[in-house]
């Protein structure tokens, strides 16, 4: 009948096996040997159950760049990666700087039903860095925006950043800063250092990120606001955030899966799949980011899923677009980079990929994780398999993944969003079924 | 040799072999009939995304002296400006039946992308890519140095024991990069001289020494002084205050020329900014190899095309 689900024998957060009964969108019961008449039974023996993953940094590209991704295709990629909520960045066309655009994105997300789509609002009109966008209108709209970001561009004007940090306090919002000093990175193509010097590619120096983070944590302290730093990529950034936290500044920070796994040596191939902003850094930076995530300096992992059509990557480096897709592979890359290396336990993964990003984004329902009475958002993950990533495993519209033909651990076997399945047996549930299930919920 | 993309991955023996074949090609150029039938029936495409008449005609002369058919393809615009993309251009050339593509491109790495993309089977010669490499320029510079110092004994030799000073805009110079790798591979010692703003971060890991002062560097013995072209617009991006100060501190003027050791030669890849990085006195002196570099360029490019297109392309031998 109502679509109750019993998950049998999943290792909750990688610990002891339990059955989980999902009824009416919530976790109704946990324990052993649960049964219920008419419920769909999912055999999850040996699988790790994690709370539904929440991405604070996703580019869904719609409206305006539907050749790269749409809300629907990006939602499917997210579900396939074990996500149940994503925050859709504002650099669309038109820019998400008005209530109308954010409401449209949210309703496209609701209609698709695969994940909860939380629009991010622009900080400045048109991402131009000149005038504040209608932050209040977006916060009070049906989309209830809480995260504001000019991501892709840095709010580089110090006064504007100060005002934005102050203003969002009225709406319990947060500014998510893309930390990139623009003058220091004009024409930048890759991390500035030994490799850029050899390859003759214009450098993106670490200091261009670190200087903005240092400025912004001091601004946040001065005006008593919280600030979130997108995609930390350097060892120095970790140091600055660690110092800020030790002073009690309300800063949170994210790192992407790719910055936890890949380094700048890959650029030697001039293969534009490795072109991303901020750029891949040195191996020492990768190590510092892992350590920062492990000790809590870095709060969350966020994908910066950035789809681009083939023609924007199938070209010489300087002409190629920045960015890589990451929703489908996030959990596998996190396992490879920080779980299998001993930096994080599965309970930590639940924190950095679910509870804390939801908290930063003020998204309710993720406080308890997998617990009786909580909304049924979780994913079932097989951490014991290893496979070569093929393009077919990418479920979004674009295939600009740096991991293609690499061997990665793990596989998302099932995803439950708001009490209904979006992924079963490793395959996406079809669009109509998901749309109907989502509609019943609404 | 399948492609020539950089000097960084040439071994000493590879490089000496190319220079020795270039000696043979230079001999051909002294004959009454300056032409060999070696590449008859082969098609060489000069694919130039950037203007460079000097490099293009050098490659054209080299290919024609080897009896290859030459197509000059000046591709204006790039995929950025929504012109034809590198991929489309490459596939067009593959369809035409190009055996070798000599590519000049404003983007670092474009020749490598062309060679590894699978878009085209032809051998690829890098004729200068962005601020990355210009391997045939470095080879012709090495050839010129070897001839000047070893004359008819040059064959089979490397540049061990020679010291080379390279002066100027290293950070933006593909010539400096290719020379730094090649000349040190061949056993020369290389000193880079430039204002700190015109040296790349990480230059300390290169197999060279670095001086900020030209006068200090020239106070030490040097067999070769190689001046790099400096673009005047660099001063607008605050690399140095103005042309006058640059010239005074890092230019090879008549006074510095007069102070050079007896056998020291002066090189410049051209085109020169007379009065900026090099005085006319220096450019036109007997020490200057500027015109030899141009004629040696044809011999070296003949050698490269020959090694790429005749017989076993996988092997230099």
XYZ file of C-alpha atoms in Angstrom:
759
model
C 0.000 0.000 0.000
C 1.466 3.261 1.212
C 4.916 2.315 0.039
C 6.452 1.249 3.315
C 10.021 0.036 2.983
C 11.983 -2.348 5.180
C 15.743 -2.194 4.803
C 17.189 -5.462 6.085
C 20.524 -5.735 7.791
C 22.285 -2.499 6.875
C 25.323 -1.470 8.933
C 24.126 1.822 10.387
C 27.015 4.301 9.951
C 29.211 1.295 9.333
C 28.475 -0.142 12.787
C 26.030 -2.869 13.832
C 23.473 -4.255 11.426
C 19.852 -3.290 11.935
C 16.598 -3.342 10.040
C 15.003 0.004 9.267
C 11.279 0.445 8.678
C 10.250 3.459 6.620
C 6.629 4.480 6.738
C 4.926 7.716 5.661
C 8.202 9.447 4.930
C 9.778 8.849 8.308
C 11.844 6.166 9.974
C 9.161 4.360 11.955
C 11.159 1.631 13.598
C 14.706 0.291 13.875
C 15.813 -3.043 15.262
C 16.151 -6.663 14.282
C 13.721 -8.861 12.398
C 11.280 -6.089 11.565
C 8.423 -7.078 9.303
C 5.393 -5.292 7.955
C 2.609 -6.415 5.715
C 2.977 -5.159 2.160
C 6.254 -3.382 2.684
C 8.923 -3.435 0.024
C 11.948 -5.283 1.399
C 15.426 -4.141 0.482
C 18.189 -6.580 1.311
C 21.009 -4.420 2.581
C 23.161 -7.076 4.199
C 26.722 -5.813 4.421
C 25.899 -2.350 3.108
C 26.757 0.821 5.019
C 23.716 2.992 5.756
C 24.497 6.687 5.823
C 22.093 9.583 6.325
C 21.021 11.205 3.059
C 23.934 13.210 1.714
C 23.528 16.985 1.515
C 25.580 18.929 -1.002
C 26.096 22.575 -0.157
C 27.684 23.334 -3.526
C 26.091 22.060 -6.739
C 25.776 23.637 -10.175
C 22.505 22.521 -11.722
C 22.909 25.023 -14.610
C 19.176 25.593 -15.126
C 17.958 28.121 -16.124
C 20.206 29.148 -18.959
C 22.768 26.400 -19.448
C 20.571 23.386 -20.093
C 23.122 21.978 -22.560
C 25.264 21.197 -19.496
C 22.680 20.105 -16.922
C 19.090 20.635 -15.875
C 17.503 20.520 -12.453
C 16.137 17.091 -13.372
C 19.373 15.601 -14.746
C 21.430 17.064 -11.929
C 18.944 15.726 -9.393
C 19.313 12.275 -10.911
C 23.106 12.522 -10.732
C 22.761 13.557 -7.096
C 20.472 10.664 -6.180
C 22.814 8.249 -7.950
C 25.577 9.569 -5.701
C 23.553 9.010 -2.528
C 22.413 12.622 -2.080
C 18.952 13.581 -0.899
C 19.469 17.348 -0.947
C 21.548 19.742 -3.016
C 22.124 23.474 -2.899
C 21.935 24.846 -6.426
C 24.423 27.621 -7.093
C 23.256 30.991 -8.346
C 25.395 31.404 -11.472
C 22.613 30.559 -13.882
C 21.216 32.745 -16.650
C 19.309 34.675 -15.502
C 21.313 34.739 -12.295
C 19.452 33.548 -9.210
C 19.348 37.043 -7.736
C 15.574 37.454 -7.424
C 12.778 35.601 -5.682
C 11.367 34.595 -9.066
C 14.426 32.655 -10.159
C 14.993 30.863 -6.859
C 11.322 29.868 -6.677
C 11.515 28.510 -10.213
C 14.579 26.405 -9.397
C 12.987 25.101 -6.209
C 9.796 24.109 -7.968
C 11.704 22.362 -10.759
C 13.445 20.420 -8.016
C 10.154 19.531 -6.333
C 8.712 18.410 -9.650
C 11.666 16.136 -10.381
C 11.492 14.633 -6.900
C 14.887 12.917 -6.774
C 16.367 15.249 -4.161
C 15.428 18.343 -2.211
C 16.697 21.259 -4.272
C 17.663 24.241 -2.159
C 18.478 27.277 -4.302
C 21.444 29.439 -3.355
C 20.847 33.142 -3.905
C 23.348 35.529 -5.435
C 24.998 38.003 -3.082
C 25.198 40.743 -5.700
C 23.026 41.644 -8.650
C 24.078 39.605 -11.672
C 27.134 38.340 -9.713
C 28.705 41.621 -10.727
C 30.028 42.496 -7.293
C 28.526 45.972 -7.386
C 25.168 46.054 -5.585
C 23.469 43.687 -3.131
C 20.898 41.345 -4.661
C 17.435 41.137 -3.128
C 18.601 38.913 -0.318
C 15.549 39.537 1.842
C 13.101 38.752 -0.921
C 14.881 35.489 -1.687
C 15.039 34.564 1.996
C 11.310 35.191 2.426
C 10.305 33.574 -0.851
C 8.816 30.106 -1.105
C 12.363 28.861 -1.721
C 13.374 30.151 1.740
C 16.957 30.787 0.696
C 19.511 30.735 3.509
C 22.806 30.405 1.616
C 23.983 33.304 -0.529
C 26.963 33.101 -2.841
C 28.423 34.689 -5.946
C 30.264 31.390 -6.473
C 32.408 31.422 -9.568
C 33.185 34.985 -8.653
C 34.602 36.363 -5.449
C 32.836 39.129 -3.561
C 36.124 40.983 -3.705
C 34.951 44.442 -2.632
C 35.620 44.524 1.102
C 32.832 46.963 1.909
C 30.239 45.028 -0.064
C 31.332 41.826 1.658
C 31.037 43.487 5.043
C 27.525 44.700 4.274
C 26.455 41.306 2.944
C 27.770 39.565 6.064
C 25.812 41.994 8.214
C 22.644 42.025 6.168
C 22.056 38.258 6.007
C 21.925 38.121 9.802
C 18.387 39.438 9.542
C 17.366 36.244 7.764
C 19.607 33.700 9.526
C 21.501 33.459 6.264
C 25.132 32.841 5.499
C 27.480 34.170 2.832
C 29.423 31.408 1.076
C 32.527 33.044 -0.289
C 34.397 31.937 -3.407
C 37.777 33.128 -2.167
C 39.760 34.365 -5.149
C 41.498 37.730 -5.239
C 40.703 38.772 -8.798
C 43.777 40.838 -9.634
C 46.151 38.120 -8.463
C 44.411 35.560 -10.660
C 43.904 37.389 -13.958
C 44.113 34.811 -16.731
C 45.039 32.104 -14.219
C 45.049 28.556 -15.564
C 46.470 26.321 -12.833
C 48.132 26.359 -9.421
C 51.107 28.668 -9.439
C 54.292 26.817 -8.615
C 56.900 24.540 -10.027
C 54.549 22.830 -12.473
C 52.953 26.011 -13.856
C 56.423 27.418 -14.445
C 57.390 24.398 -16.500
C 54.148 24.104 -18.411
C 53.955 27.789 -19.230
C 50.448 28.134 -17.800
C 49.498 31.325 -15.974
C 49.541 30.726 -12.242
C 46.711 30.877 -9.666
C 48.688 31.531 -6.483
C 47.611 30.099 -3.124
C 47.868 33.559 -1.606
C 44.964 34.760 -3.772
C 42.703 32.375 -1.850
C 44.309 32.739 1.565
C 44.307 36.538 1.561
C 40.551 36.690 0.931
C 39.821 34.082 3.594
C 41.944 36.008 6.104
C 40.119 39.228 5.268
C 36.689 37.631 5.447
C 37.142 35.841 8.761
C 38.266 39.155 10.252
C 35.260 40.901 8.741
C 32.979 38.185 10.121
C 34.511 38.639 13.531
C 34.143 42.391 13.367
C 30.459 42.344 12.468
C 29.607 39.178 14.409
C 28.372 37.205 11.434
C 28.915 33.670 10.300
C 30.776 33.125 7.039
C 31.235 30.006 4.957
C 34.290 29.455 2.750
C 33.738 27.453 -0.412
C 36.198 24.862 -1.702
C 39.321 25.361 0.377
C 42.241 24.220 -1.697
C 45.502 25.151 0.018
C 47.401 24.233 3.159
C 47.578 27.935 3.989
C 43.793 28.252 3.834
C 43.483 25.425 6.347
C 45.881 27.292 8.642
C 43.921 30.534 8.366
C 40.603 28.819 9.112
C 42.150 26.905 12.010
C 43.401 30.192 13.475
C 39.998 31.832 12.972
C 38.192 29.010 14.723
C 40.636 29.192 17.610
C 39.584 32.831 18.013
C 35.951 31.807 18.099
C 35.054 33.277 14.716
C 31.892 31.724 13.242
C 33.538 30.377 10.106
C 32.708 27.127 8.365
C 34.673 25.681 5.482
C 34.229 23.109 2.779
C 36.557 20.998 0.668
C 35.706 19.205 -2.563
C 36.289 15.505 -3.143
C 38.664 16.301 -6.017
C 40.888 18.516 -3.874
C 41.093 15.626 -1.393
C 42.301 13.168 -4.015
C 43.961 14.811 -7.025
C 46.985 17.066 -7.385
C 48.500 19.412 -9.943
C 50.824 16.832 -11.467
C 47.832 15.686 -13.531
C 47.902 18.984 -15.424
C 51.103 17.869 -17.151
C 48.846 16.001 -19.578
C 47.150 19.272 -20.586
C 43.950 17.189 -20.376
C 41.264 19.798 -19.710
C 39.243 17.422 -17.517
C 41.703 18.448 -14.791
C 40.987 22.157 -15.249
C 39.019 23.356 -12.258
C 38.669 26.460 -10.133
C 40.228 26.647 -7.599
C 42.868 24.584 -9.338
C 44.291 21.252 -8.279
C 47.130 22.056 -5.884
C 50.300 20.373 -4.644
C 50.375 16.968 -2.966
C 51.255 18.776 0.297
C 48.013 20.729 0.019
C 46.016 17.541 -0.494
C 47.553 16.140 2.691
C 46.776 19.341 4.638
C 43.156 19.314 3.438
C 42.728 15.707 4.560
C 44.212 16.548 7.954
C 42.028 19.663 8.211
C 38.916 17.629 7.483
C 39.959 15.019 10.015
C 40.564 17.509 12.832
C 37.373 19.465 12.154
C 38.997 22.639 10.808
C 37.179 21.898 7.580
C 33.519 21.270 8.396
C 32.130 19.651 5.281
C 32.745 18.041 1.927
C 30.857 19.652 -0.970
C 31.082 18.555 -4.568
C 31.234 21.762 -6.641
C 29.604 19.539 -9.291
C 30.238 21.632 -12.419
C 28.939 20.042 -15.614
C 30.171 21.223 -19.006
C 29.386 19.934 -22.497
C 32.084 17.968 -24.341
C 33.059 20.847 -26.625
C 34.058 22.956 -23.619
C 36.597 20.352 -22.542
C 37.667 18.779 -25.833
C 40.092 21.562 -26.695
C 43.335 23.242 -25.740
C 43.755 23.970 -22.019
C 43.443 27.754 -22.149
C 40.125 27.596 -24.023
C 38.563 24.941 -21.815
C 35.978 25.657 -19.140
C 36.784 25.307 -15.438
C 35.020 22.568 -13.508
C 34.321 18.876 -13.123
C 31.265 16.803 -12.325
C 31.327 15.209 -8.906
C 27.931 14.204 -7.536
C 28.005 10.587 -8.679
C 31.536 9.937 -7.455
C 31.632 12.006 -4.247
C 31.204 9.173 -1.778
C 33.649 6.895 -3.579
C 36.262 9.622 -3.708
C 35.734 10.433 -0.040
C 36.160 6.756 0.770
C 39.377 6.585 -1.248
C 40.811 9.851 0.048
C 39.896 9.941 3.728
C 38.130 6.756 4.853
C 40.441 4.105 3.461
C 43.405 6.250 4.532
C 42.200 6.295 8.134
C 41.379 10.022 8.416
C 37.601 9.578 8.841
C 35.182 6.967 10.167
C 31.764 6.506 8.613
C 30.268 8.489 11.499
C 32.511 11.389 10.430
C 31.392 10.972 6.828
C 27.778 11.282 8.015
C 28.748 14.507 9.764
C 30.698 16.134 6.899
C 28.402 15.026 4.080
C 25.001 15.226 5.766
C 24.435 16.737 9.189
C 26.780 19.729 9.064
C 26.046 20.848 5.498
C 22.335 20.701 6.358
C 23.000 22.762 9.456
C 24.990 25.393 7.538
C 22.215 25.565 4.932
C 19.497 25.617 7.636
C 17.909 22.544 6.085
C 15.710 20.761 8.629
C 15.379 17.012 9.031
C 19.035 16.001 9.127
C 19.770 16.726 12.795
C 19.297 13.168 14.027
C 20.651 11.223 11.079
C 19.247 7.712 10.842
C 16.968 7.527 13.890
C 13.399 6.611 14.718
C 11.152 9.581 14.030
C 13.569 11.275 11.655
C 12.620 11.944 8.040
C 13.638 8.943 5.970
C 16.610 10.264 4.032
C 19.443 7.783 3.748
C 21.679 5.988 1.358
C 22.931 2.416 1.208
C 26.533 2.085 0.180
C 28.643 -0.942 -0.629
C 32.132 -0.056 0.602
C 33.609 -3.434 -0.306
C 33.638 -3.229 -4.101
C 36.090 -1.545 -6.432
C 35.430 -0.667 -10.032
C 36.705 1.323 -12.963
C 34.584 4.433 -13.522
C 32.944 4.417 -16.924
C 30.971 7.190 -18.568
C 27.792 5.147 -18.181
C 28.016 5.519 -14.415
C 27.648 9.289 -14.760
C 23.939 10.042 -14.612
C 23.935 13.775 -15.250
C 24.029 15.356 -18.662
C 27.786 15.884 -18.797
C 30.730 13.548 -18.482
C 33.583 15.898 -17.588
C 34.821 13.671 -14.784
C 38.503 13.443 -13.887
C 37.950 9.918 -12.591
C 36.923 8.237 -15.853
C 38.919 5.041 -16.332
C 40.265 5.293 -12.794
C 39.618 2.624 -10.208
C 37.451 3.832 -7.301
C 36.105 2.030 -4.252
C 32.461 1.712 -3.330
C 29.078 1.939 -4.985
C 25.770 3.562 -4.033
C 23.229 0.728 -4.042
C 20.131 2.492 -2.755
C 18.935 5.995 -1.922
C 15.798 6.823 0.023
C 14.569 10.420 -0.215
C 11.691 11.556 2.006
C 10.579 7.973 2.469
C 10.636 6.790 -1.126
C 13.345 5.149 -3.191
C 15.219 7.139 -5.821
C 17.899 4.497 -6.347
C 17.376 0.728 -6.026
C 19.903 -2.005 -6.764
C 22.351 0.646 -7.948
C 19.947 1.935 -10.600
C 17.944 5.147 -10.638
C 14.232 4.637 -10.140
C 12.396 5.906 -13.240
C 11.321 9.531 -13.476
C 7.592 8.905 -13.410
C 7.673 6.744 -10.284
C 9.851 9.258 -8.474
C 7.715 12.205 -9.586
C 4.581 10.474 -8.340
C 6.171 9.482 -5.044
C 7.392 13.028 -4.572
C 4.002 14.418 -5.497
C 2.189 12.236 -2.956
C 4.540 13.543 -0.318
C 3.761 17.158 -1.309
C 60.639 10.134 -33.596
C 56.850 10.244 -33.444
C 56.381 13.900 -32.462
C 58.561 16.788 -31.312
C 56.594 18.498 -28.558
C 59.204 19.718 -26.110
C 62.913 19.577 -25.386
C 62.264 18.570 -21.812
C 61.771 14.946 -22.749
C 64.688 14.712 -25.205
C 67.658 12.688 -24.009
C 71.206 13.813 -24.664
C 71.603 11.156 -27.341
C 68.312 12.105 -29.026
C 69.387 15.715 -29.147
C 72.896 15.014 -30.443
C 71.405 12.767 -33.123
C 69.074 15.557 -34.301
C 71.980 18.015 -34.393
C 74.101 15.564 -36.374
C 71.383 15.067 -38.975
C 71.106 18.869 -39.107
C 74.817 18.981 -39.970
C 74.095 16.740 -42.949
C 71.236 18.999 -43.943
C 73.481 22.048 -43.659
C 75.869 20.395 -46.077
C 73.034 20.044 -48.560
C 72.360 23.738 -48.281
C 75.869 24.527 -49.475
C 75.407 22.560 -52.691
C 74.381 24.106 -55.946
C 71.104 22.194 -55.894
C 69.796 22.634 -52.352
C 67.221 19.906 -52.553
C 66.835 16.301 -51.436
C 64.103 13.902 -52.595
C 63.761 12.433 -49.095
C 60.178 13.451 -48.365
C 58.728 13.331 -51.868
C 55.040 12.519 -51.642
C 54.753 13.568 -47.998
C 52.505 16.429 -46.972
C 53.574 18.879 -44.314
C 51.006 21.325 -42.986
C 52.129 24.520 -41.305
C 49.242 25.203 -38.946
C 49.709 28.653 -37.474
C 47.158 29.963 -35.005
C 49.509 32.856 -34.251
C 51.283 35.046 -36.750
C 54.929 34.159 -37.097
C 56.235 34.731 -40.570
C 59.821 33.948 -39.572
C 59.150 30.525 -38.103
C 56.629 29.653 -40.776
C 58.927 30.394 -43.726
C 61.767 28.544 -42.024
C 59.631 25.416 -41.761
C 58.358 25.961 -45.282
C 61.883 26.206 -46.682
C 62.917 23.103 -44.708
C 60.015 21.017 -45.997
C 60.523 22.171 -49.584
C 64.242 21.370 -49.533
C 63.220 17.831 -48.612
C 60.720 17.784 -51.534
C 57.642 17.546 -49.306
C 54.379 19.156 -50.337
C 53.665 22.111 -48.089
C 50.309 23.537 -47.102
C 50.219 26.729 -45.109
C 47.179 27.009 -42.915
C 46.808 30.256 -41.015
C 43.957 29.595 -38.627
C 42.621 32.852 -37.340
C 40.613 32.816 -34.215
C 40.216 29.913 -31.850
C 37.466 28.022 -30.149
C 37.304 30.878 -27.666
C 36.302 33.358 -30.321
C 33.881 30.787 -31.776
C 36.073 30.277 -34.778
C 36.972 26.780 -35.856
C 38.153 24.683 -32.923
C 41.522 22.967 -32.716
C 39.658 19.673 -32.967
C 37.819 20.575 -36.160
C 40.969 21.946 -37.725
C 42.918 18.813 -36.822
C 40.252 16.551 -38.243
C 40.186 18.604 -41.430
C 43.931 18.188 -41.808
C 43.641 14.464 -41.146
C 41.049 14.242 -43.913
C 43.368 16.100 -46.278
C 46.045 13.504 -45.538
C 48.677 15.490 -43.669
C 51.729 13.429 -42.705
C 53.143 16.049 -40.375
C 51.599 19.081 -38.738
C 53.819 21.941 -37.669
C 51.743 23.820 -35.132
C 52.124 27.263 -33.627
C 49.470 28.065 -31.038
C 48.902 30.731 -28.427
C 47.790 28.179 -25.842
C 50.456 26.281 -23.903
C 50.058 22.552 -24.483
C 48.006 22.790 -27.683
C 50.517 20.679 -29.700
C 50.443 18.011 -26.970
C 46.656 17.969 -27.047
C 46.819 17.624 -30.836
C 49.310 14.761 -30.598
C 47.475 12.806 -27.889
C 43.833 13.503 -28.691
C 43.404 10.870 -31.379
C 41.984 13.511 -33.719
C 44.820 13.036 -36.199
C 47.556 10.452 -36.858
C 50.132 12.839 -38.264
C 53.394 13.588 -36.524
C 53.204 16.856 -34.631
C 56.007 19.400 -34.426
C 55.635 22.115 -31.832
C 56.545 25.407 -33.507
C 55.901 27.374 -30.319
C 53.015 26.985 -27.882
C 51.989 29.834 -25.619
C 54.579 30.337 -22.925
C 55.502 26.658 -22.852
C 58.096 25.526 -25.381
C 59.647 26.227 -28.763
C 61.798 23.138 -29.250
C 63.109 23.788 -32.774
C 64.322 27.221 -31.673
C 66.311 25.636 -28.856
C 67.684 22.994 -31.217
C 68.820 25.623 -33.689
C 70.377 27.601 -30.859
C 72.245 24.506 -29.667
C 73.295 23.801 -33.246
C 74.562 27.349 -33.661
C 76.537 27.195 -30.405
C 78.039 23.830 -31.319
C 79.152 25.060 -34.730
C 80.621 28.286 -33.366
C 82.652 26.497 -30.722
C 83.539 23.217 -32.408
C 83.341 24.022 -36.136
C 83.973 21.003 -38.310
C 84.491 18.869 -35.188
C 80.934 19.410 -34.100
C 79.437 16.056 -35.082
C 78.737 13.718 -32.194
C 79.509 16.330 -29.540
C 77.366 17.862 -26.855
C 77.878 21.227 -25.153
C 79.677 20.047 -22.027
C 81.848 22.719 -20.498
C 80.127 25.702 -22.117
C 78.326 28.335 -20.085
C 75.260 30.140 -21.380
C 73.634 33.253 -19.938
C 69.975 33.754 -20.906
C 68.704 37.259 -20.201
C 65.223 38.723 -20.125
C 61.550 37.833 -19.972
C 61.931 34.225 -18.861
C 58.427 33.861 -17.434
C 56.714 34.529 -20.774
C 59.383 32.901 -22.936
C 58.950 29.513 -24.564
C 62.456 29.988 -25.998
C 63.949 30.291 -22.526
C 62.166 27.156 -21.306
C 63.182 25.025 -24.275
C 66.760 26.254 -24.039
C 66.978 25.739 -20.288
C 66.051 22.064 -20.689
C 67.962 21.343 -23.897
C 71.230 23.153 -23.202
C 71.522 21.598 -19.736
C 70.669 18.163 -21.151
C 73.547 18.714 -23.552
C 75.888 19.440 -20.648
C 76.074 23.243 -20.773
C 75.653 25.275 -17.615
C 72.847 27.824 -17.863
C 72.416 31.055 -15.914
C 69.137 32.922 -16.139
C 69.233 36.680 -15.617
C 66.051 38.699 -15.203
C 64.216 40.991 -12.843
C 62.436 38.802 -10.243
C 59.070 39.734 -11.745
C 60.019 38.057 -15.019
C 61.075 34.746 -13.473
C 58.456 32.042 -12.885
C 57.665 30.839 -9.380
C 59.476 27.532 -9.037
C 62.477 28.493 -11.179
C 64.617 27.383 -8.237
C 63.787 23.798 -9.189
C 65.123 24.216 -12.741
C 68.594 22.861 -13.522
C 69.959 26.417 -13.818
C 71.308 29.200 -11.650
C 69.549 32.553 -11.375
C 70.956 36.085 -11.151
C 68.993 39.295 -10.819
C 71.971 41.412 -11.866
C 73.199 41.256 -15.436
C 76.458 42.956 -14.528
C 77.175 40.430 -11.763
C 76.421 37.584 -14.116
C 78.574 38.960 -16.909
C 81.436 39.421 -14.463
C 81.683 35.638 -14.495
C 82.963 33.838 -17.586
C 80.322 33.221 -20.248
C 80.627 31.581 -23.648
C 77.170 32.565 -24.820
C 74.936 35.528 -23.981
C 71.415 34.983 -25.240
C 69.075 37.971 -25.127
C 65.312 37.394 -25.060
C 62.780 39.671 -26.651
C 60.985 41.870 -24.133
C 57.538 43.104 -24.983
C 57.054 46.743 -24.144
C 53.495 46.177 -22.930
C 54.843 44.169 -19.982
C 55.497 47.448 -18.224
C 51.746 48.059 -18.157
C 51.296 44.973 -16.010
C 53.925 46.232 -13.555
C 56.609 43.731 -14.472
C 59.092 46.632 -14.619
C 58.761 50.407 -14.340
C 59.550 51.413 -17.935
C 61.630 50.528 -20.968
C 64.438 52.892 -20.024
C 65.016 51.267 -16.654
C 64.757 47.783 -18.137
C 67.265 48.629 -20.821
C 69.680 50.200 -18.357
C 69.635 47.211 -16.006
C 69.041 44.200 -18.263
C 69.865 45.354 -21.800
C 72.998 44.317 -23.674
C 74.281 47.788 -24.457
C 77.580 48.800 -26.043
C 79.382 49.088 -22.712
C 78.372 45.591 -21.629
C 79.221 44.314 -25.112
C 82.724 45.751 -24.829
C 83.213 43.991 -21.505
C 82.468 40.488 -22.838
C 85.221 37.912 -22.971
C 87.078 37.400 -26.214
C 85.232 34.375 -27.506
C 81.787 35.169 -26.154
C 78.984 35.049 -28.714
C 75.720 37.000 -28.624
C 72.466 35.310 -29.600
C 68.892 36.492 -30.051
C 65.935 34.439 -31.292
C 64.438 37.456 -33.078
C 62.622 39.608 -33.732
C 64.835 42.066 -31.848
C 63.837 45.262 -30.100
C 66.960 47.262 -30.917
C 67.674 49.716 -28.152
C 65.591 47.830 -25.605
C 67.075 44.443 -24.787
C 69.945 44.724 -27.284
C 71.822 47.648 -28.796
C 72.450 47.853 -32.516
C 76.140 47.642 -31.738
C 75.606 44.262 -30.106
C 73.158 42.994 -32.701
C 75.449 43.814 -35.600
C 78.784 42.899 -34.029
C 80.928 40.004 -35.147
C 79.928 38.221 -31.928
C 76.303 38.193 -33.032
C 74.926 34.929 -34.415
C 71.503 36.329 -35.238
C 71.634 35.610 -38.976
C 73.400 32.259 -38.526
C 70.562 31.277 -36.228
C 68.112 31.969 -39.037
C 69.956 29.907 -41.618
C 70.712 27.126 -39.139
C 67.017 27.088 -38.344
C 66.293 25.698 -41.794
C 68.849 22.898 -41.371
C 67.543 21.938 -37.939
C 63.930 21.921 -39.126
C 64.918 19.793 -42.120
C 66.458 17.333 -39.658
C 63.342 17.271 -37.501
C 60.972 16.767 -40.432
C 63.252 14.131 -41.889
C 63.419 12.180 -38.634
C 59.667 12.493 -38.185
C 58.653 11.422 -41.672
C 61.262 9.100 -43.140
C 61.309 5.439 -42.211
C 60.736 4.353 -38.657
C 59.102 7.203 -36.856
C 59.402 5.546 -33.446
C 63.198 5.604 -33.607
C 65.624 8.413 -33.927
C 68.278 6.091 -35.369
